[in-house]
Amino acid sequence: MSLVKKIKSRERLTQKEAEALYDIDLFTLGELADEIRQDKFGKKSYFNINRHINPTNVCADICKFCAYSASRKNPNQYTMSHEQILEIATNAIEKGAKELHIVSAHNPNDGVEWYMGAFRKIKEKFPDIHIKSMTGAEVDFLHRQYGLSYDEVLDLMIESGVDSMPGGGAEIFDEEVREYLCKGKVTSSQWLEIHEKWHNRGKESNATMLFGHIESRANRIDHMIRLRDLQDKTGGFNAFIPLVYQKENNFLKNCNFPSGQEILKTYAISRIVLDNIPNIKAYWATSTINLALIAQEFGANDLDGTIQKEAIQSAAGAKSANGIELDEFISLIKSSGFTPVERDSLYNELRVYE
Ligand code: V47
């Protein structure tokens, strides 16, 4: 059976078949991905009103792609107090944020309580806010630094008020590329193990893939298939988020920066290959808002959110430092021909903007 027929009859693709998708022309691939997207979501495009908070940039790990960490290049170290984090959370919630997306560097100085206490403080004041926090890499860091098991860290997160885990730290699973990019950080199998344990607690999470640096197309497909395999077991992933590598202020040189076509193909392929992960997120902070809007026609059904402030990708050149205004976001989605739908963090619909 031809590859196109196989996709149209929704058959699962192998690694080699999925690699071959990159050889299909962009528009055919886009149509195939769009058919699957439209079956599931029609013209609806999802977003949430969220606030990213990055409480510290002090990091014990060294990832070549990172421009945010203060370990080497960035002389401006900072670590927020719980009071500062709570003040930001309060402002964001007063402005309508329904999710706090909290991601920290791997700070070896302030203990587990600095991480967990912040969640408790926020939840004491705002019991209904959704806290999406603690990447698989942060969980592994607390395990390595403080001798806690993964189970203990995950249980502490739940006790302290974390509702779901973001998809960060996955980077690219291929062991050789990973060793070059971020040696010493959470390994691929550990990242997957942590998410499996989280899902087994009845909790949901996301999964990212950092692409457009030194990885091959085959590495991207391998990454997707490892996620698909875990999703078959647990069903706990909500969204897959291909993060386009930003190249400024870091130590990763000689990269093959992807063209717009390559980025769109990667979104479309992830929609086709990841037949068991419901949402494909075009995270506009790394793709640019313009390409994210086009990605809606190439399989993506989610655009993340208003963000408000963002420090990780913007440190490496992305134009996301100050987020995007809600009215503008809604009007951009509408004028691109889609129906904006505000969702909560677990993809329940809150408001449809007809
Ligand atoms: O894991 C670091 C990435 C991630 C760069 O779950 C970079 O909804 C591009 O996980 N260029 C953290 N990316 C962000 C993250 C995330 C973002 C949006 C939504 C969700 C979600 C999760 O940021 C890290 C790393 O892969 N990152 N440096 C860079 N130069």
mmCIF file of C-alpha atoms and ligand atoms in Angstrom:
data_model
loop_
_atom_site.group_PDB
_atom_site.id
_atom_site.type_symbol
_atom_site.label_atom_id
_atom_site.label_comp_id
_atom_site.label_asym_id
_atom_site.label_seq_id
_atom_site.Cartn_x
_atom_site.Cartn_y
_atom_site.Cartn_z
ATOM 1 C CA MET A 1 0.000 0.000 0.000
ATOM 2 C CA SER A 2 1.314 3.476 -0.762
ATOM 3 C CA LEU A 3 2.272 5.706 2.112
ATOM 4 C CA VAL A 4 -0.477 8.206 1.281
ATOM 5 C CA LYS A 5 -3.122 5.453 1.270
ATOM 6 C CA LYS A 6 -1.805 4.163 4.579
ATOM 7 C CA ILE A 7 -2.109 7.609 6.143
ATOM 8 C CA LYS A 8 -5.606 8.114 4.730
ATOM 9 C CA SER A 9 -6.740 4.823 6.249
ATOM 10 C CA ARG A 10 -5.154 5.951 9.555
ATOM 11 C CA GLU A 11 -2.699 3.080 9.756
ATOM 12 C CA ARG A 12 0.234 3.452 12.082
ATOM 13 C CA LEU A 13 3.580 4.241 10.428
ATOM 14 C CA THR A 14 6.942 2.616 11.123
ATOM 15 C CA GLN A 15 10.164 4.578 11.681
ATOM 16 C CA LYS A 16 11.222 4.157 8.046
ATOM 17 C CA GLU A 17 7.797 5.081 6.669
ATOM 18 C CA ALA A 18 7.667 8.133 8.878
ATOM 19 C CA GLU A 19 11.141 9.211 7.741
ATOM 20 C CA ALA A 20 9.903 8.976 4.148
ATOM 21 C CA LEU A 21 7.192 11.546 4.921
ATOM 22 C CA TYR A 22 9.853 14.244 4.674
ATOM 23 C CA ASP A 23 10.186 13.353 0.948
ATOM 24 C CA ILE A 24 6.513 14.091 0.257
ATOM 25 C CA ASP A 25 5.935 17.610 -1.061
ATOM 26 C CA LEU A 26 4.893 20.160 1.548
ATOM 27 C CA PHE A 27 1.351 20.735 0.318
ATOM 28 C CA THR A 28 0.417 17.046 0.051
ATOM 29 C CA LEU A 29 1.845 16.457 3.507
ATOM 30 C CA GLY A 30 -0.036 19.482 4.827
ATOM 31 C CA GLU A 31 -3.315 18.232 3.384
ATOM 32 C CA LEU A 32 -2.816 14.795 4.929
ATOM 33 C CA ALA A 33 -2.110 16.286 8.359
ATOM 34 C CA ASP A 34 -4.951 18.784 8.007
ATOM 35 C CA GLU A 35 -7.442 16.008 7.267
ATOM 36 C CA ILE A 36 -6.557 14.330 10.568
ATOM 37 C CA ARG A 37 -6.679 17.670 12.415
ATOM 38 C CA GLN A 38 -10.054 18.593 10.895
ATOM 39 C CA ASP A 39 -11.527 15.193 11.786
ATOM 40 C CA LYS A 40 -10.662 15.791 15.409
ATOM 41 C CA PHE A 41 -11.084 19.540 15.819
ATOM 42 C CA GLY A 42 -12.628 21.060 12.684
ATOM 43 C CA LYS A 43 -11.509 24.670 12.492
ATOM 44 C CA LYS A 44 -11.062 25.081 16.245
ATOM 45 C CA SER A 45 -7.685 26.330 17.476
ATOM 46 C CA TYR A 46 -6.975 26.152 21.157
ATOM 47 C CA PHE A 47 -5.106 28.495 23.476
ATOM 48 C CA ASN A 48 -5.060 29.331 27.143
ATOM 49 C CA ILE A 49 -4.552 32.436 29.214
ATOM 50 C CA ASN A 50 -1.353 31.610 30.975
ATOM 51 C CA ARG A 51 1.675 33.164 32.612
ATOM 52 C CA HIS A 52 5.124 31.704 32.275
ATOM 53 C CA ILE A 53 7.264 32.177 35.392
ATOM 54 C CA ASN A 54 10.967 31.295 35.395
ATOM 55 C CA PRO A 55 11.960 31.669 39.075
ATOM 56 C CA THR A 56 15.712 31.131 38.761
ATOM 57 C CA ASN A 57 18.368 30.955 36.082
ATOM 58 C CA VAL A 58 21.053 29.487 38.352
ATOM 59 C CA CYS A 59 21.837 26.088 36.904
ATOM 60 C CA ALA A 60 24.029 23.157 37.900
ATOM 61 C CA ASP A 61 23.682 21.598 34.443
ATOM 62 C CA ILE A 62 25.236 22.738 31.200
ATOM 63 C CA CYS A 63 23.225 22.404 28.002
ATOM 64 C CA LYS A 64 24.904 23.736 24.885
ATOM 65 C CA PHE A 65 21.632 25.077 23.449
ATOM 66 C CA CYS A 66 20.643 27.063 26.528
ATOM 67 C CA ALA A 67 21.075 30.838 26.657
ATOM 68 C CA TYR A 68 18.982 31.224 29.790
ATOM 69 C CA SER A 69 21.102 29.449 32.375
ATOM 70 C CA ALA A 70 23.493 31.629 34.354
ATOM 71 C CA SER A 71 26.157 28.969 34.760
ATOM 72 C CA ARG A 72 28.610 30.274 32.176
ATOM 73 C CA LYS A 73 27.655 32.960 29.705
ATOM 74 C CA ASN A 74 25.017 34.886 31.550
ATOM 75 C CA PRO A 75 26.527 36.980 34.366
ATOM 76 C CA ASN A 76 23.086 38.097 35.575
ATOM 77 C CA GLN A 77 22.127 35.400 38.039
ATOM 78 C CA TYR A 78 18.781 35.643 39.774
ATOM 79 C CA THR A 79 16.657 33.560 42.116
ATOM 80 C CA MET A 80 13.228 34.796 43.145
ATOM 81 C CA SER A 81 11.976 34.542 46.712
ATOM 82 C CA HIS A 82 8.627 32.860 47.371
ATOM 83 C CA GLU A 83 7.203 36.333 47.970
ATOM 84 C CA GLN A 84 8.370 37.509 44.549
ATOM 85 C CA ILE A 85 6.932 34.422 42.853
ATOM 86 C CA LEU A 86 3.637 34.907 44.694
ATOM 87 C CA GLU A 87 3.501 38.568 43.672
ATOM 88 C CA ILE A 88 3.954 37.658 39.993
ATOM 89 C CA ALA A 89 1.355 34.907 40.313
ATOM 90 C CA THR A 90 -1.088 37.312 41.990
ATOM 91 C CA ASN A 91 -0.682 39.932 39.253
ATOM 92 C CA ALA A 92 -1.105 37.314 36.529
ATOM 93 C CA ILE A 93 -4.207 35.799 38.105
ATOM 94 C CA GLU A 94 -5.729 39.258 38.595
ATOM 95 C CA LYS A 95 -5.192 39.805 34.856
ATOM 96 C CA GLY A 96 -7.053 36.584 34.058
ATOM 97 C CA ALA A 97 -4.366 33.877 33.914
ATOM 98 C CA LYS A 98 -5.798 30.420 34.568
ATOM 99 C CA GLU A 99 -2.504 28.565 34.346
ATOM 100 C CA LEU A 100 0.920 29.262 35.812
ATOM 101 C CA HIS A 101 3.626 27.561 33.758
ATOM 102 C CA ILE A 102 6.591 27.539 36.129
ATOM 103 C CA VAL A 103 9.963 26.320 34.860
ATOM 104 C CA SER A 104 13.226 26.828 36.715
ATOM 105 C CA ALA A 105 16.851 26.125 36.021
ATOM 106 C CA HIS A 106 18.547 23.479 38.192
ATOM 107 C CA ASN A 107 19.451 25.579 41.188
ATOM 108 C CA PRO A 108 21.729 23.694 43.623
ATOM 109 C CA ASN A 109 21.712 26.403 46.300
ATOM 110 C CA ASP A 110 18.258 26.639 47.832
ATOM 111 C CA GLY A 111 16.970 23.111 48.468
ATOM 112 C CA VAL A 112 13.857 21.142 47.580
ATOM 113 C CA GLU A 113 11.781 23.393 49.826
ATOM 114 C CA TRP A 114 12.513 26.415 47.643
ATOM 115 C CA TYR A 115 10.883 24.579 44.712
ATOM 116 C CA MET A 116 7.954 23.034 46.588
ATOM 117 C CA GLY A 117 7.231 25.919 48.986
ATOM 118 C CA ALA A 118 6.466 28.219 46.066
ATOM 119 C CA PHE A 119 3.710 25.896 44.855
ATOM 120 C CA ARG A 120 2.192 25.660 48.337
ATOM 121 C CA LYS A 121 2.233 29.452 48.799
ATOM 122 C CA ILE A 122 0.452 29.946 45.472
ATOM 123 C CA LYS A 123 -2.136 27.247 46.156
ATOM 124 C CA GLU A 124 -2.847 28.574 49.684
ATOM 125 C CA LYS A 125 -3.858 31.901 48.149
ATOM 126 C CA PHE A 126 -5.344 30.603 44.860
ATOM 127 C CA PRO A 127 -6.595 27.024 45.315
ATOM 128 C CA ASP A 128 -8.164 26.955 41.835
ATOM 129 C CA ILE A 129 -5.193 28.044 39.748
ATOM 130 C CA HIS A 130 -3.661 25.315 37.597
ATOM 131 C CA ILE A 131 0.062 24.918 38.245
ATOM 132 C CA LYS A 132 1.931 23.324 35.358
ATOM 133 C CA SER A 133 5.437 22.887 36.633
ATOM 134 C CA MET A 134 8.526 20.703 37.075
ATOM 135 C CA THR A 135 9.929 19.357 33.837
ATOM 136 C CA GLY A 136 11.274 15.812 33.791
ATOM 137 C CA ALA A 137 14.731 17.430 33.918
ATOM 138 C CA GLU A 138 13.889 19.322 37.122
ATOM 139 C CA VAL A 139 12.499 16.161 38.743
ATOM 140 C CA ASP A 140 15.705 14.310 37.851
ATOM 141 C CA PHE A 141 17.816 17.215 39.152
ATOM 142 C CA LEU A 142 16.105 17.155 42.576
ATOM 143 C CA HIS A 143 16.632 13.385 42.657
ATOM 144 C CA ARG A 144 20.358 13.709 41.870
ATOM 145 C CA GLN A 145 21.011 16.714 44.077
ATOM 146 C CA TYR A 146 19.053 15.721 47.185
ATOM 147 C CA GLY A 147 18.959 11.911 47.070
ATOM 148 C CA LEU A 148 15.179 11.662 46.717
ATOM 149 C CA SER A 149 13.713 8.925 44.534
ATOM 150 C CA TYR A 150 11.623 9.934 41.519
ATOM 151 C CA ASP A 151 8.559 8.658 43.401
ATOM 152 C CA GLU A 152 9.347 10.881 46.349
ATOM 153 C CA VAL A 153 9.803 13.983 44.168
ATOM 154 C CA LEU A 154 6.575 13.303 42.253
ATOM 155 C CA ASP A 155 4.606 12.734 45.462
ATOM 156 C CA LEU A 156 6.002 15.956 46.929
ATOM 157 C CA MET A 157 4.909 17.805 43.792
ATOM 158 C CA ILE A 158 1.365 16.527 44.136
ATOM 159 C CA GLU A 159 1.252 17.316 47.878
ATOM 160 C CA SER A 160 2.550 20.823 47.150
ATOM 161 C CA GLY A 161 -0.009 21.650 44.452
ATOM 162 C CA VAL A 162 1.481 20.826 41.044
ATOM 163 C CA ASP A 163 -1.398 19.856 38.739
ATOM 164 C CA SER A 164 0.384 18.838 35.533
ATOM 165 C CA MET A 165 3.917 18.587 34.179
ATOM 166 C CA PRO A 166 5.177 20.629 31.227
ATOM 167 C CA GLY A 167 6.982 18.930 28.361
ATOM 168 C CA GLY A 168 10.432 20.433 28.845
ATOM 169 C CA GLY A 169 13.725 18.591 29.176
ATOM 170 C CA ALA A 170 12.934 16.013 26.490
ATOM 171 C CA GLU A 171 15.226 17.778 23.986
ATOM 172 C CA ILE A 172 16.018 14.990 21.540
ATOM 173 C CA PHE A 173 16.041 11.387 22.752
ATOM 174 C CA ASP A 174 18.784 9.973 20.511
ATOM 175 C CA GLU A 175 21.538 9.124 22.997
ATOM 176 C CA GLU A 176 24.483 10.254 20.855
ATOM 177 C CA VAL A 177 23.009 13.659 20.012
ATOM 178 C CA ARG A 178 21.805 14.088 23.581
ATOM 179 C CA GLU A 179 25.273 13.329 24.962
ATOM 180 C CA TYR A 180 26.645 16.168 22.812
ATOM 181 C CA LEU A 181 23.833 18.607 23.629
ATOM 182 C CA CYS A 182 23.349 18.142 27.349
ATOM 183 C CA LYS A 183 25.624 15.533 28.852
ATOM 184 C CA GLY A 184 24.880 14.804 32.520
ATOM 185 C CA LYS A 185 21.267 15.955 32.400
ATOM 186 C CA VAL A 186 18.277 13.588 32.652
ATOM 187 C CA THR A 187 18.712 10.743 30.137
ATOM 188 C CA SER A 188 16.018 9.890 27.607
ATOM 189 C CA SER A 189 14.938 6.735 29.405
ATOM 190 C CA GLN A 190 14.852 8.585 32.736
ATOM 191 C CA TRP A 191 12.726 11.381 31.220
ATOM 192 C CA LEU A 192 10.278 8.782 29.915
ATOM 193 C CA GLU A 193 10.314 6.883 33.229
ATOM 194 C CA ILE A 194 9.463 10.068 35.166
ATOM 195 C CA HIS A 195 6.512 10.842 32.870
ATOM 196 C CA GLU A 196 5.336 7.229 33.091
ATOM 197 C CA LYS A 197 5.364 7.419 36.888
ATOM 198 C CA TRP A 198 3.505 10.747 36.749
ATOM 199 C CA HIS A 199 0.859 9.301 34.420
ATOM 200 C CA ASN A 200 0.518 6.259 36.683
ATOM 201 C CA ARG A 201 -0.542 8.677 39.428
ATOM 202 C CA GLY A 202 -3.492 9.676 37.218
ATOM 203 C CA LYS A 203 -1.801 12.933 36.197
ATOM 204 C CA GLU A 204 -1.236 14.451 32.758
ATOM 205 C CA SER A 205 1.782 15.991 31.085
ATOM 206 C CA ASN A 206 3.131 17.325 27.807
ATOM 207 C CA ALA A 207 6.142 16.348 25.710
ATOM 208 C CA THR A 208 8.483 18.630 23.784
ATOM 209 C CA MET A 209 11.090 17.996 21.095
ATOM 210 C CA LEU A 210 13.873 20.515 20.517
ATOM 211 C CA PHE A 211 14.692 20.449 16.814
ATOM 212 C CA GLY A 212 16.524 22.372 14.145
ATOM 213 C CA HIS A 213 20.039 22.066 15.567
ATOM 214 C CA ILE A 214 22.326 19.094 14.880
ATOM 215 C CA GLU A 215 19.755 16.319 14.904
ATOM 216 C CA SER A 216 18.757 14.354 11.810
ATOM 217 C CA ARG A 217 15.244 13.803 10.511
ATOM 218 C CA ALA A 218 15.569 10.175 11.649
ATOM 219 C CA ASN A 219 16.344 11.411 15.189
ATOM 220 C CA ARG A 220 13.103 13.427 15.183
ATOM 221 C CA ILE A 221 11.049 10.421 14.116
ATOM 222 C CA ASP A 222 12.757 8.218 16.710
ATOM 223 C CA HIS A 223 11.849 10.848 19.342
ATOM 224 C CA MET A 224 8.196 10.808 18.275
ATOM 225 C CA ILE A 225 8.022 7.025 18.240
ATOM 226 C CA ARG A 226 9.463 6.698 21.758
ATOM 227 C CA LEU A 227 6.693 9.067 22.914
ATOM 228 C CA ARG A 228 4.066 7.150 20.951
ATOM 229 C CA ASP A 229 5.195 3.911 22.632
ATOM 230 C CA LEU A 230 4.866 5.388 26.117
ATOM 231 C CA GLN A 231 1.521 6.950 25.238
ATOM 232 C CA ASP A 232 0.244 3.492 24.237
ATOM 233 C CA LYS A 233 0.999 2.369 27.799
ATOM 234 C CA THR A 234 -0.244 5.339 29.806
ATOM 235 C CA GLY A 235 -2.372 7.709 27.691
ATOM 236 C CA GLY A 236 -1.109 10.564 29.869
ATOM 237 C CA PHE A 237 0.332 12.955 27.282
ATOM 238 C CA ASN A 238 -1.936 15.857 26.387
ATOM 239 C CA ALA A 239 0.170 17.655 23.829
ATOM 240 C CA PHE A 240 3.280 17.303 21.703
ATOM 241 C CA ILE A 241 5.272 20.494 21.250
ATOM 242 C CA PRO A 242 8.003 20.709 18.616
ATOM 243 C CA LEU A 243 10.284 23.543 19.831
ATOM 244 C CA VAL A 244 12.225 25.281 17.091
ATOM 245 C CA TYR A 245 15.807 25.800 18.215
ATOM 246 C CA GLN A 246 16.773 29.476 18.820
ATOM 247 C CA LYS A 247 20.401 30.093 18.110
ATOM 248 C CA GLU A 248 21.609 33.206 19.909
ATOM 249 C CA ASN A 249 23.801 33.602 23.020
ATOM 250 C CA ASN A 250 24.627 29.945 23.498
ATOM 251 C CA PHE A 251 27.313 27.360 22.807
ATOM 252 C CA LEU A 252 25.706 25.290 20.085
ATOM 253 C CA LYS A 253 27.183 26.246 16.745
ATOM 254 C CA ASN A 254 27.287 24.686 13.256
ATOM 255 C CA CYS A 255 23.599 23.925 13.240
ATOM 256 C CA ASN A 256 21.329 23.162 10.319
ATOM 257 C CA PHE A 257 18.712 25.799 10.992
ATOM 258 C CA PRO A 258 15.440 24.580 9.547
ATOM 259 C CA SER A 259 13.645 26.400 6.756
ATOM 260 C CA GLY A 260 9.989 27.343 7.186
ATOM 261 C CA GLN A 261 9.148 24.342 4.995
ATOM 262 C CA GLU A 262 11.109 21.981 7.231
ATOM 263 C CA ILE A 263 9.357 23.344 10.340
ATOM 264 C CA LEU A 264 5.903 22.965 8.765
ATOM 265 C CA LYS A 265 6.754 19.453 7.603
ATOM 266 C CA THR A 266 7.800 18.564 11.143
ATOM 267 C CA TYR A 267 4.471 19.776 12.561
ATOM 268 C CA ALA A 268 2.582 17.851 9.876
ATOM 269 C CA ILE A 269 4.618 14.687 10.431
ATOM 270 C CA SER A 270 4.101 14.843 14.174
ATOM 271 C CA ARG A 271 0.326 15.042 13.603
ATOM 272 C CA ILE A 272 0.502 11.947 11.365
ATOM 273 C CA VAL A 273 2.953 9.865 13.429
ATOM 274 C CA LEU A 274 1.582 10.672 16.877
ATOM 275 C CA ASP A 275 -1.786 9.059 16.320
ATOM 276 C CA ASN A 276 -2.366 8.719 20.063
ATOM 277 C CA ILE A 277 -1.396 12.194 21.354
ATOM 278 C CA PRO A 278 -4.437 14.430 20.883
ATOM 279 C CA ASN A 279 -2.921 17.900 20.638
ATOM 280 C CA ILE A 280 -0.087 19.256 18.507
ATOM 281 C CA LYS A 281 1.048 22.603 19.811
ATOM 282 C CA ALA A 282 2.690 25.207 17.588
ATOM 283 C CA TYR A 283 4.460 27.091 20.353
ATOM 284 C CA TRP A 284 4.569 30.527 18.782
ATOM 285 C CA ALA A 285 7.459 31.674 20.968
ATOM 286 C CA THR A 286 9.834 29.467 18.977
ATOM 287 C CA SER A 287 8.112 29.196 15.601
ATOM 288 C CA THR A 288 7.159 32.911 15.399
ATOM 289 C CA ILE A 289 3.493 33.824 15.494
ATOM 290 C CA ASN A 290 3.258 33.944 11.694
ATOM 291 C CA LEU A 291 4.480 30.403 11.192
ATOM 292 C CA ALA A 292 2.345 29.173 14.122
ATOM 293 C CA LEU A 293 -0.727 30.571 12.356
ATOM 294 C CA ILE A 294 0.215 28.712 9.161
ATOM 295 C CA ALA A 295 0.959 25.572 11.193
ATOM 296 C CA GLN A 296 -2.777 25.448 11.949
ATOM 297 C CA GLU A 297 -3.137 24.230 8.343
ATOM 298 C CA PHE A 298 -0.360 21.669 8.851
ATOM 299 C CA GLY A 299 -1.733 19.650 11.747
ATOM 300 C CA ALA A 300 -1.346 21.972 14.734
ATOM 301 C CA ASN A 301 -4.512 22.613 16.762
ATOM 302 C CA ASP A 302 -3.041 24.510 19.688
ATOM 303 C CA LEU A 303 -1.018 27.721 19.958
ATOM 304 C CA ASP A 304 -0.068 27.656 23.683
ATOM 305 C CA GLY A 305 -1.185 30.922 25.216
ATOM 306 C CA THR A 306 -0.686 34.582 25.946
ATOM 307 C CA ILE A 307 2.477 33.792 28.023
ATOM 308 C CA GLN A 308 2.823 37.381 29.436
ATOM 309 C CA LYS A 309 6.560 36.951 30.177
ATOM 310 C CA GLU A 310 9.030 34.387 28.919
ATOM 311 C CA ALA A 311 12.732 34.075 29.668
ATOM 312 C CA ILE A 312 14.077 30.801 28.222
ATOM 313 C CA GLN A 313 13.488 31.102 24.480
ATOM 314 C CA SER A 314 13.745 34.901 24.456
ATOM 315 C CA ALA A 315 17.261 34.626 25.955
ATOM 316 C CA ALA A 316 18.213 32.724 22.793
ATOM 317 C CA GLY A 317 16.656 35.207 20.370
ATOM 318 C CA ALA A 318 12.902 34.492 20.326
ATOM 319 C CA LYS A 319 10.527 37.476 20.330
ATOM 320 C CA SER A 320 8.453 36.135 23.199
ATOM 321 C CA ALA A 321 9.773 38.097 26.199
ATOM 322 C CA ASN A 322 6.505 39.983 26.745
ATOM 323 C CA GLY A 323 3.956 37.474 25.509
ATOM 324 C CA ILE A 324 1.036 38.591 23.382
ATOM 325 C CA GLU A 325 -2.143 40.524 24.210
ATOM 326 C CA LEU A 326 -5.292 38.418 24.363
ATOM 327 C CA ASP A 327 -7.269 40.593 21.919
ATOM 328 C CA GLU A 328 -4.485 40.483 19.373
ATOM 329 C CA PHE A 329 -4.066 36.718 19.739
ATOM 330 C CA ILE A 330 -7.788 36.121 19.204
ATOM 331 C CA SER A 331 -7.956 38.433 16.232
ATOM 332 C CA LEU A 332 -4.877 36.816 14.607
ATOM 333 C CA ILE A 333 -6.383 33.334 14.956
ATOM 334 C CA LYS A 334 -9.710 34.559 13.584
ATOM 335 C CA SER A 335 -8.196 36.338 10.626
ATOM 336 C CA SER A 336 -6.192 33.235 9.754
ATOM 337 C CA GLY A 337 -9.503 31.416 9.203
ATOM 338 C CA PHE A 338 -9.730 29.442 12.461
ATOM 339 C CA THR A 339 -12.027 29.626 15.476
ATOM 340 C CA PRO A 340 -10.183 30.590 18.661
ATOM 341 C CA VAL A 341 -11.170 28.452 21.640
ATOM 342 C CA GLU A 342 -9.955 29.278 25.109
ATOM 343 C CA ARG A 343 -9.203 26.029 26.915
ATOM 344 C CA ASP A 344 -8.084 25.123 30.398
ATOM 345 C CA SER A 345 -4.784 23.368 30.974
ATOM 346 C CA LEU A 346 -6.312 19.913 30.444
ATOM 347 C CA TYR A 347 -8.024 20.919 27.187
ATOM 348 C CA ASN A 348 -11.571 21.421 28.458
ATOM 349 C CA GLU A 349 -13.210 24.157 26.385
ATOM 350 C CA LEU A 350 -13.909 27.368 28.320
ATOM 351 C CA ARG A 351 -14.999 29.820 25.633
ATOM 352 C CA VAL A 352 -15.465 29.659 21.884
ATOM 353 C CA TYR A 353 -14.838 32.968 20.078
ATOM 354 C CA GLU A 354 -17.154 32.657 17.071
HETATM 355 O O1 V47 B 1 13.316 21.860 27.590
HETATM 356 C C1 V47 B 1 16.071 25.833 25.821
HETATM 357 C C2 V47 B 1 13.886 24.602 25.480
HETATM 358 C C3 V47 B 1 12.404 24.022 27.042
HETATM 359 C C4 V47 B 1 16.283 26.716 23.866
HETATM 360 O O2 V47 B 1 4.552 21.887 28.193
HETATM 361 C C5 V47 B 1 15.040 26.080 23.919
HETATM 362 O O3 V47 B 1 3.149 23.309 27.349
HETATM 363 C C6 V47 B 1 14.577 26.691 21.765
HETATM 364 O O4 V47 B 1 9.396 22.980 27.965
HETATM 365 N N1 V47 B 1 15.789 27.298 21.634
HETATM 366 C C7 V47 B 1 11.544 24.564 28.156
HETATM 367 N N2 V47 B 1 14.188 26.069 22.874
HETATM 368 C C8 V47 B 1 10.226 25.109 27.594
HETATM 369 C C9 V47 B 1 9.157 24.068 27.579
HETATM 370 C C10 V47 B 1 7.770 24.367 27.113
HETATM 371 C C11 V47 B 1 7.525 25.465 26.325
HETATM 372 C C12 V47 B 1 6.213 25.699 25.928
HETATM 373 C C13 V47 B 1 5.170 24.890 26.315
HETATM 374 C C14 V47 B 1 5.440 23.797 27.117
HETATM 375 C C15 V47 B 1 4.325 22.936 27.587
HETATM 376 C C16 V47 B 1 6.752 23.517 27.520
HETATM 377 O O5 V47 B 1 12.954 25.130 26.378
HETATM 378 C C17 V47 B 1 13.597 23.189 27.368
HETATM 379 C C18 V47 B 1 14.422 23.325 26.098
HETATM 380 O O6 V47 B 1 14.154 22.300 25.200
HETATM 381 N N3 V47 B 1 14.964 25.520 25.135
HETATM 382 N N4 V47 B 1 16.903 26.568 25.055
HETATM 383 C C19 V47 B 1 16.654 27.343 22.657
HETATM 384 N N5 V47 B 1 17.868 27.917 22.495
#
